[in-house]
XYZ file of C-alpha atoms in Angstrom:
551
model
C -0.132 -0.060 0.172
C 1.238 3.683 -0.418
C 1.774 6.039 1.858
C -0.029 8.830 1.347
C 0.955 12.358 2.569
C -0.262 12.683 6.392
C -3.463 14.503 6.601
C -3.723 18.175 8.528
C -6.032 16.779 10.882
C -7.493 19.593 12.890
C -5.266 22.471 11.370
C -6.473 22.710 8.083
C -6.766 25.435 5.845
C -9.146 27.481 5.673
C -11.303 27.417 2.515
C -12.658 30.672 0.379
C -15.740 30.520 1.116
C -18.473 33.642 1.062
C -19.680 34.587 3.930
C -17.333 33.313 6.353
C -16.086 35.343 9.451
C -13.424 34.919 11.582
C -13.176 34.401 15.322
C -13.650 38.407 16.100
C -16.647 38.523 14.100
C -15.556 41.064 11.656
C -17.183 41.089 8.064
C -14.067 41.476 6.311
C -14.059 38.578 3.977
C -11.014 36.253 3.902
C -8.899 35.285 1.233
C -7.796 31.763 0.365
C -4.374 31.725 0.488
C -1.972 30.643 -2.869
C -1.122 27.349 -2.839
C 2.491 28.122 -3.357
C 2.452 28.878 0.307
C 4.776 26.846 3.090
C 1.629 25.312 5.908
C 3.552 27.901 8.216
C 1.558 30.788 6.218
C -0.927 28.988 5.129
C -2.043 27.634 8.153
C -3.791 29.447 10.990
C -5.287 28.227 14.780
C -8.380 27.146 14.692
C -9.016 27.681 10.966
C -11.111 23.896 9.179
C -11.145 22.575 5.825
C -14.356 22.551 3.710
C -16.517 19.549 3.833
C -15.432 19.084 0.069
C -11.195 19.316 0.912
C -11.912 17.191 4.160
C -14.158 14.581 2.385
C -10.960 14.140 -0.361
C -7.646 14.362 1.241
C -8.814 13.125 5.107
C -9.076 8.557 4.354
C -9.751 6.380 7.366
C -5.907 5.425 7.928
C -5.399 9.443 8.641
C -8.518 9.034 11.511
C -6.947 5.873 12.677
C -3.981 7.981 13.431
C -5.909 10.574 15.042
C -5.887 8.826 18.329
C -9.969 8.853 19.049
C -10.997 6.374 21.996
C -13.776 3.435 21.873
C -16.507 6.098 22.642
C -16.185 8.485 20.315
C -15.862 6.260 17.734
C -19.121 4.762 19.417
C -20.855 8.289 19.249
C -19.874 8.570 15.623
C -21.480 5.457 14.426
C -24.449 6.324 16.184
C -24.747 9.525 15.072
C -23.844 8.291 11.290
C -26.929 5.829 11.513
C -29.497 8.839 12.675
C -28.670 10.503 9.840
C -29.116 7.688 7.580
C -25.216 6.916 6.078
C -24.061 3.612 5.742
C -20.438 3.434 7.295
C -18.434 0.306 7.164
C -16.828 0.763 10.250
C -16.934 3.182 13.134
C -13.419 5.328 11.305
C -15.702 5.139 8.120
C -18.745 6.888 10.082
C -16.206 9.595 11.506
C -15.205 10.077 7.942
C -18.802 10.174 6.339
C -20.117 12.860 8.509
C -17.096 14.852 8.125
C -17.685 14.429 4.469
C -21.206 15.678 5.667
C -19.680 18.750 7.424
C -21.144 17.150 10.587
C -18.527 16.960 13.571
C -19.291 14.155 15.651
C -17.173 15.457 18.224
C -18.823 18.352 19.354
C -20.747 17.887 22.445
C -16.841 17.088 23.589
C -14.549 19.709 21.957
C -15.364 22.147 19.054
C -18.560 22.978 20.608
C -16.876 24.131 23.505
C -14.922 26.530 21.376
C -17.616 28.074 19.688
C -18.566 31.531 21.428
C -21.912 32.234 19.922
C -24.676 28.928 19.145
C -26.637 30.295 16.032
C -28.713 27.734 13.853
C -27.606 27.156 10.068
C -30.278 26.326 7.715
C -27.921 24.188 5.405
C -27.793 20.681 4.618
C -24.767 18.266 3.900
C -24.388 16.252 0.358
C -26.433 13.987 -0.013
C -30.269 15.832 0.033
C -30.820 14.451 3.577
C -33.773 16.278 5.390
C -32.389 16.695 8.528
C -29.006 18.390 6.922
C -27.064 16.512 9.542
C -26.575 18.422 12.925
C -27.102 22.159 12.657
C -23.360 23.916 13.204
C -22.691 27.133 14.153
C -21.487 30.355 12.915
C -18.791 32.768 14.904
C -21.015 35.854 14.250
C -24.378 36.463 14.697
C -25.263 38.127 10.975
C -23.588 35.712 9.582
C -26.345 33.885 6.764
C -26.123 30.729 5.917
C -24.882 29.497 3.009
C -26.744 27.744 0.236
C -27.575 24.387 -0.218
C -24.301 22.771 -1.478
C -21.332 24.120 0.726
C -21.429 24.164 4.650
C -21.353 26.301 7.259
C -18.223 25.232 9.738
C -17.726 26.681 12.985
C -15.502 29.518 14.302
C -13.841 28.795 17.236
C -12.651 31.046 19.848
C -8.507 31.564 19.757
C -7.844 31.696 23.108
C -9.586 28.548 23.772
C -7.696 26.690 21.249
C -4.322 24.264 22.180
C -1.173 25.417 21.144
C -0.551 24.863 17.060
C 1.926 21.926 16.602
C -0.050 19.512 19.013
C -0.790 16.448 18.573
C -4.389 14.990 18.908
C -3.744 13.151 21.743
C -1.969 16.273 23.702
C -4.572 18.190 22.531
C -7.315 15.883 23.991
C -5.485 15.648 27.060
C -5.415 18.933 27.239
C -9.300 19.148 26.891
C -9.743 16.245 29.209
C -7.788 18.002 31.561
C -10.090 21.279 31.011
C -12.988 19.087 31.432
C -11.912 17.252 34.895
C -10.913 21.008 36.045
C -14.651 21.945 35.220
C -16.163 19.001 36.965
C -13.692 19.674 40.305
C -14.904 23.056 40.124
C -18.864 22.124 39.505
C -18.163 19.441 42.374
C -16.678 21.719 44.966
C -19.514 24.427 44.467
C -21.886 21.088 44.888
C -20.077 20.690 47.993
C -20.214 24.143 49.651
C -24.337 24.202 48.736
C -24.742 20.732 50.535
C -22.763 21.703 53.199
C -24.371 25.047 53.696
C -28.100 23.058 53.551
C -26.837 20.650 56.191
C -25.787 23.643 57.840
C -28.656 25.347 57.660
C -31.431 22.079 58.306
C -29.118 19.924 60.407
C -26.246 21.296 62.344
C -27.659 24.541 63.308
C -30.985 23.132 64.697
C -28.871 20.072 66.562
C -26.543 23.234 68.000
C -30.072 24.614 69.391
C -31.281 21.831 70.978
C -28.048 20.926 72.590
C -27.649 24.108 73.961
C -31.465 23.940 75.412
C -30.866 20.441 76.783
C -26.998 21.547 78.306
C -28.462 24.795 79.743
C -31.674 25.894 79.491
C -33.808 23.187 80.273
C -34.860 22.412 84.064
C -33.143 19.382 85.378
C -36.124 16.841 86.622
C -35.316 13.970 89.845
C -37.263 11.233 88.882
C -38.723 8.248 91.580
C -39.023 4.807 90.954
C -41.046 2.112 93.001
C -42.319 -1.399 92.315
C -45.103 -2.776 94.044
C -47.095 -6.216 93.143
C -50.810 -6.902 93.333
C -51.242 -10.445 95.865
C -53.823 -13.064 96.313
C -54.918 -15.307 99.560
C -55.462 -18.281 97.892
C -55.432 -21.774 100.751
C -54.257 -23.893 97.778
C -51.286 -22.186 97.000
C -47.613 -23.548 97.359
C -46.127 -23.693 101.297
C -47.046 -27.131 103.816
C -50.139 -27.602 105.768
C -52.672 -24.855 106.504
C -50.417 -21.914 105.627
C -51.643 -21.070 102.668
C -49.649 -18.099 102.673
C -50.183 -14.778 99.906
C -47.946 -15.713 97.243
C -47.818 -14.036 94.475
C -50.209 -14.992 91.243
C -49.578 -12.778 88.289
C -51.679 -14.939 86.376
C -54.374 -14.627 88.518
C -54.175 -11.200 89.675
C -53.401 -9.681 85.912
C -56.778 -7.974 85.388
C -56.547 -6.370 88.642
C -52.896 -4.889 87.971
C -53.540 -3.551 84.508
C -56.584 -2.183 85.989
C -54.428 -0.066 88.505
C -51.912 0.731 86.264
C -54.786 2.275 84.135
C -56.191 4.131 87.211
C -52.889 5.952 88.019
C -52.478 6.799 84.349
C -56.173 8.292 84.112
C -56.993 12.025 84.637
C -59.048 11.071 88.386
C -56.192 10.058 89.964
C -54.148 13.467 88.537
C -57.092 15.421 89.910
C -56.843 13.622 92.756
C -53.089 14.207 93.479
C -53.772 18.043 92.585
C -55.909 18.392 95.028
C -53.801 16.567 98.111
C -50.474 17.933 97.073
C -50.742 20.386 94.193
C -49.191 19.100 91.297
C -50.782 21.774 88.605
C -48.891 24.234 91.352
C -45.558 22.733 91.372
C -45.056 22.554 87.634
C -46.584 26.348 87.243
C -43.474 28.106 89.340
C -41.801 30.518 87.227
C -38.222 28.960 87.662
C -39.130 26.274 85.666
C -38.371 26.633 81.914
C -41.059 27.309 79.825
C -40.876 24.784 77.261
C -42.097 21.987 80.893
C -43.719 25.154 82.281
C -47.430 24.489 83.186
C -49.471 27.724 82.325
C -50.911 28.716 85.315
C -54.072 29.293 83.497
C -53.663 26.056 81.456
C -56.773 23.444 81.281
C -57.152 20.288 83.018
C -56.606 18.190 79.408
C -52.939 20.051 79.079
C -52.694 19.266 83.143
C -52.890 15.931 82.290
C -50.377 15.854 79.541
C -48.277 16.683 81.169
C -48.740 14.368 83.764
C -48.715 11.387 81.245
C -45.275 12.796 80.522
C -43.629 12.656 83.739
C -45.683 9.873 85.515
C -44.609 6.470 83.753
C -46.105 3.208 84.929
C -45.197 -0.455 83.062
C -46.865 -3.668 83.881
C -44.765 -6.957 83.623
C -46.668 -9.983 82.835
C -44.081 -12.031 83.878
C -43.466 -11.405 87.228
C -46.735 -9.330 88.210
C -44.677 -6.275 89.265
C -45.545 -2.793 88.181
C -43.072 -0.602 87.637
C -43.653 3.617 88.172
C -41.425 6.631 87.634
C -42.395 9.853 88.699
C -40.043 13.166 87.672
C -40.561 16.102 89.293
C -38.049 19.573 89.546
C -38.051 18.618 93.371
C -36.391 15.022 94.467
C -38.818 15.366 97.731
C -42.304 16.396 95.974
C -41.426 13.212 93.699
C -40.912 11.029 96.482
C -44.194 12.342 98.140
C -45.689 11.709 95.009
C -44.832 8.772 94.471
C -45.926 7.532 97.738
C -49.364 9.277 97.265
C -50.080 7.590 94.153
C -49.396 4.129 95.583
C -52.395 5.193 98.435
C -54.413 6.126 95.593
C -53.473 2.301 94.133
C -54.041 0.629 97.109
C -57.223 2.161 97.563
C -58.331 0.742 93.979
C -57.222 -2.586 94.894
C -59.472 -2.753 97.669
C -62.480 -1.611 96.259
C -61.664 -4.348 93.713
C -61.078 -7.266 96.659
C -64.683 -5.879 97.839
C -66.537 -5.940 94.769
C -65.408 -9.730 94.141
C -66.234 -11.158 97.362
C -69.677 -9.484 97.000
C -70.121 -10.869 93.796
C -68.870 -13.984 95.129
C -71.361 -14.077 97.933
C -74.191 -12.457 96.550
C -75.974 -15.300 95.469
C -76.139 -17.432 98.481
C -76.897 -14.305 100.651
C -79.882 -14.055 98.575
C -80.509 -17.804 98.757
C -80.468 -17.757 102.277
C -83.010 -14.468 102.888
C -85.164 -16.409 100.844
C -84.888 -19.623 102.921
C -85.759 -17.326 106.070
C -88.510 -15.774 104.446
C -90.340 -19.246 103.477
C -89.087 -20.982 106.569
C -91.217 -17.680 108.611
C -94.136 -18.470 106.206
C -94.718 -22.062 107.395
C -94.115 -21.515 110.720
C -97.026 -18.912 111.122
C -99.443 -20.915 108.549
C -98.612 -23.995 111.438
C -99.163 -21.526 114.172
C -102.308 -20.472 112.457
C -103.660 -23.836 112.085
C -103.288 -24.491 115.424
C -104.824 -21.396 116.668
C -107.745 -21.915 114.822
C -108.158 -25.612 115.948
C -107.088 -27.551 119.007
C -103.816 -27.011 120.201
C -102.683 -31.272 119.845
C -105.339 -32.823 117.151
C -103.026 -35.464 116.445
C -103.088 -36.666 120.495
C -106.868 -35.181 120.062
C -107.243 -38.311 117.565
C -105.574 -40.965 119.476
C -107.884 -40.251 122.712
C -110.849 -40.262 120.347
C -109.480 -43.708 119.070
C -108.784 -45.049 122.707
C -112.389 -43.874 123.428
C -113.959 -46.114 120.285
C -111.619 -48.955 121.133
C -112.540 -48.862 124.302
C -116.506 -48.593 123.585
C -116.056 -51.335 121.257
C -114.736 -53.588 123.975
C -117.492 -53.274 126.492
C -119.884 -53.135 123.676
C -118.568 -56.421 122.464
C -119.110 -57.815 125.988
C -122.146 -56.429 126.898
C -123.807 -58.185 123.728
C -121.839 -61.538 124.814
C -123.647 -61.136 128.282
C -127.036 -60.412 126.168
C -126.599 -63.631 123.952
C -125.476 -65.935 126.991
C -128.536 -64.836 128.886
C -130.987 -65.150 125.891
C -129.922 -68.771 125.530
C -130.914 -69.936 128.764
C -134.514 -71.626 129.019
C -135.340 -69.442 131.442
C -133.710 -65.697 131.298
C -133.800 -63.001 133.807
C -135.621 -60.505 132.041
C -134.216 -58.078 134.227
C -130.876 -58.971 133.617
C -131.690 -59.066 129.861
C -132.920 -55.544 129.753
C -130.248 -53.859 131.556
C -127.918 -55.625 128.914
C -129.911 -54.582 126.016
C -129.786 -51.125 127.389
C -126.277 -51.007 128.122
C -125.338 -52.266 124.179
C -127.750 -49.257 122.914
C -125.667 -46.991 125.272
C -122.486 -48.375 124.340
C -123.283 -48.572 120.361
C -124.807 -44.194 120.484
C -121.414 -43.637 122.405
C -118.762 -45.655 119.443
C -120.713 -43.916 116.849
C -120.873 -40.340 118.278
C -116.917 -40.678 119.030
C -116.338 -41.894 115.145
C -118.442 -39.242 113.672
C -116.222 -36.326 115.713
C -113.344 -37.996 113.797
C -114.961 -37.770 110.283
C -117.507 -35.268 110.410
C -117.127 -31.553 110.854
C -118.275 -29.214 113.232
C -119.850 -25.943 113.633
C -117.688 -23.408 112.137
C -114.802 -26.168 112.330
C -113.350 -29.136 110.001
C -113.189 -32.719 111.086
C -110.372 -33.172 113.225
C -108.971 -35.675 110.195
C -108.750 -32.919 107.948
C -107.252 -30.260 111.155
C -104.640 -33.206 111.639
C -103.636 -33.634 108.021
C -102.997 -29.423 107.512
C -101.082 -29.280 110.912
C -99.124 -32.226 109.085
C -98.875 -30.862 105.675
C -97.383 -27.369 107.470
C -95.157 -28.826 110.065
C -93.776 -30.784 107.124
C -93.028 -27.226 104.956
C -92.031 -25.815 107.999
C -89.501 -29.160 108.414
C -88.548 -28.761 104.759
C -87.857 -24.526 105.153
C -85.802 -25.637 107.634
C -83.718 -27.809 105.537
C -83.470 -25.146 102.999
C -82.393 -22.606 105.482
C -79.665 -24.433 106.920
C -78.767 -25.462 103.844
C -78.652 -22.016 102.325
C -76.563 -20.400 105.819
C -73.674 -23.743 104.841
C -73.415 -22.312 101.178
C -73.136 -18.847 102.774
C -70.526 -19.953 104.146
C -68.692 -21.663 102.122
C -69.076 -18.763 99.287
C -67.052 -16.341 102.078
C -64.700 -18.975 102.683
C -63.679 -18.710 98.628
C -64.440 -14.999 98.454
C -61.630 -14.483 101.117
C -59.331 -16.358 98.826
C -60.095 -14.769 96.094
C -58.840 -10.817 97.901
C -56.510 -8.847 96.420
C -53.594 -7.210 98.636
C -51.109 -4.494 97.520
C -47.665 -4.852 98.467
C -44.445 -2.394 97.774
C -41.331 -4.076 97.219
C -39.238 -0.696 96.300
C -40.488 2.176 98.359
C -40.050 5.401 96.387
C -36.558 7.025 97.607
C -35.735 11.037 97.015
C -32.904 10.913 94.084
C -30.301 13.488 94.481
C -28.756 13.853 91.045
C -30.932 14.836 88.346
C -32.287 12.242 86.081
C -33.519 14.325 83.073
C -32.792 15.944 81.154
C -29.925 13.735 78.954
C -27.968 16.151 77.235
C -25.930 14.117 74.952
C -28.442 11.576 74.062
C -31.476 14.013 73.529
C -28.888 15.990 71.136
C -27.788 13.233 69.282
C -31.749 11.839 68.585
C -32.390 15.561 67.499
C -29.343 15.479 65.466
C -30.755 11.859 63.897
C -34.241 13.419 63.352
C -33.231 16.539 61.491
C -30.979 14.486 59.498
C -33.691 12.005 58.692
C -35.865 15.213 57.457
C -33.258 16.666 55.656
C -32.329 13.228 54.019
C -36.291 12.291 53.241
C -37.293 16.284 51.238
C -33.326 15.604 49.516
C -35.031 12.196 48.210
C -38.219 13.868 47.560
C -36.848 16.674 45.663
C -34.519 14.270 43.510
C -36.946 12.236 42.710
C -39.528 14.952 41.828
C -36.903 16.456 39.630
C -36.032 13.465 37.872
C -39.317 13.040 36.990
C -40.097 16.484 35.477
C -36.946 16.403 33.629
C -38.125 12.860 32.253
């Protein structure tokens, strides 16, 4: 292969085309130098050949020697395909684009040298409607050339590398300039970032730390623990000791109810009435954030109460833990003692209610049995007052009389029959016996009538005896029901006593000597994390919105 003359690359003669201006914007036409002139006389820094001369003189081998990167070659190939060209290689794409007067690297190098951006209406050869990439002219009054001529850009002389530099050196200079610009923009962005962080994170954190360390009133906390016990006779321990054993599973509801009561507004109002909770937190020497206004409502006072009175219940151990904070350590201990007294009263009330619920049914049954027994007794007494006191004894007497009369009547009849069987009976004796038999018969009928027939205004003795017996049976039944009710009430009371709740204090409240709050370091770190999280969330949101809008 023959060696072709070395291409002039980017230091090229200027074509004598009309309408071209120099880099300073002068309208003086530039005449093309003679071909006989030397390269030093004819070449100027920043001057380009026309597209016709470039396509005729520049070859693929010359383009290969320019040291183009793979990224630039891929960019040139994509641009050639965009303009409808069919290059055989990446270097051929650069050659074809330059033949059309299109600079494939205008974003990376050439366009940075253009002083003003003016769109030209001309298009390259080949009749493409798009006309390739619109090139820029160095003068605002320059007119677009004819359809067969390409207007190439005029570059600022101060930004072009010195003459005689190789393409690699020129590219290194351009990369250095880009890196300096990137570093400058990075420094500017870092400065803006630091300013935003200072305004939205560090400064608020500094203010919060100053408050926690220098302004906030120290609070003294008092901790105490107590639990609720039940008297369960079947619990551990030998013999009949029974003992008071912690039954967290049996007293869980009572513990939760006691905790809820201590955290209620009722407990706060009682504490304020007894020891002056609102007056303590309304003192002027407490910092404004923690201070309670003198005319604050109960709701505001209750919010402050929930902030400084913290209770927790451990279901595994059955222990209620309480922490109370005030600006005065002695007053904090007194508040804790008072709240423990309220809890004990509440537990006693719950125990009384449980005991009453347990024995209420037994007591009602006992009262009903007493009423029924009283009614049966009164009914028996009324029957006995209206008739014979002892109808059973009277009936027994009558029955005895009837038996005696029957025996006598039988004897008299036997004697009468004996007399009548004699051949010569004694008439006087027979008459006497007949008279006695008649008398005994009448008496026997009379006594039987007393048992079965009712007298004037009274029932028969049999009816009276039956009524009295029924009344006595009802009375006996009422006695048995009353006895069972008494036994049930006694057993219910025993069971109710086993369900009695007791509050015992395992850790007594003791006044603290050192303040517990505020925790300045922890609170300051927490404030920093909160402000940083808010800033990060807002920054991410703004970045996402900016990206969505830019699309």
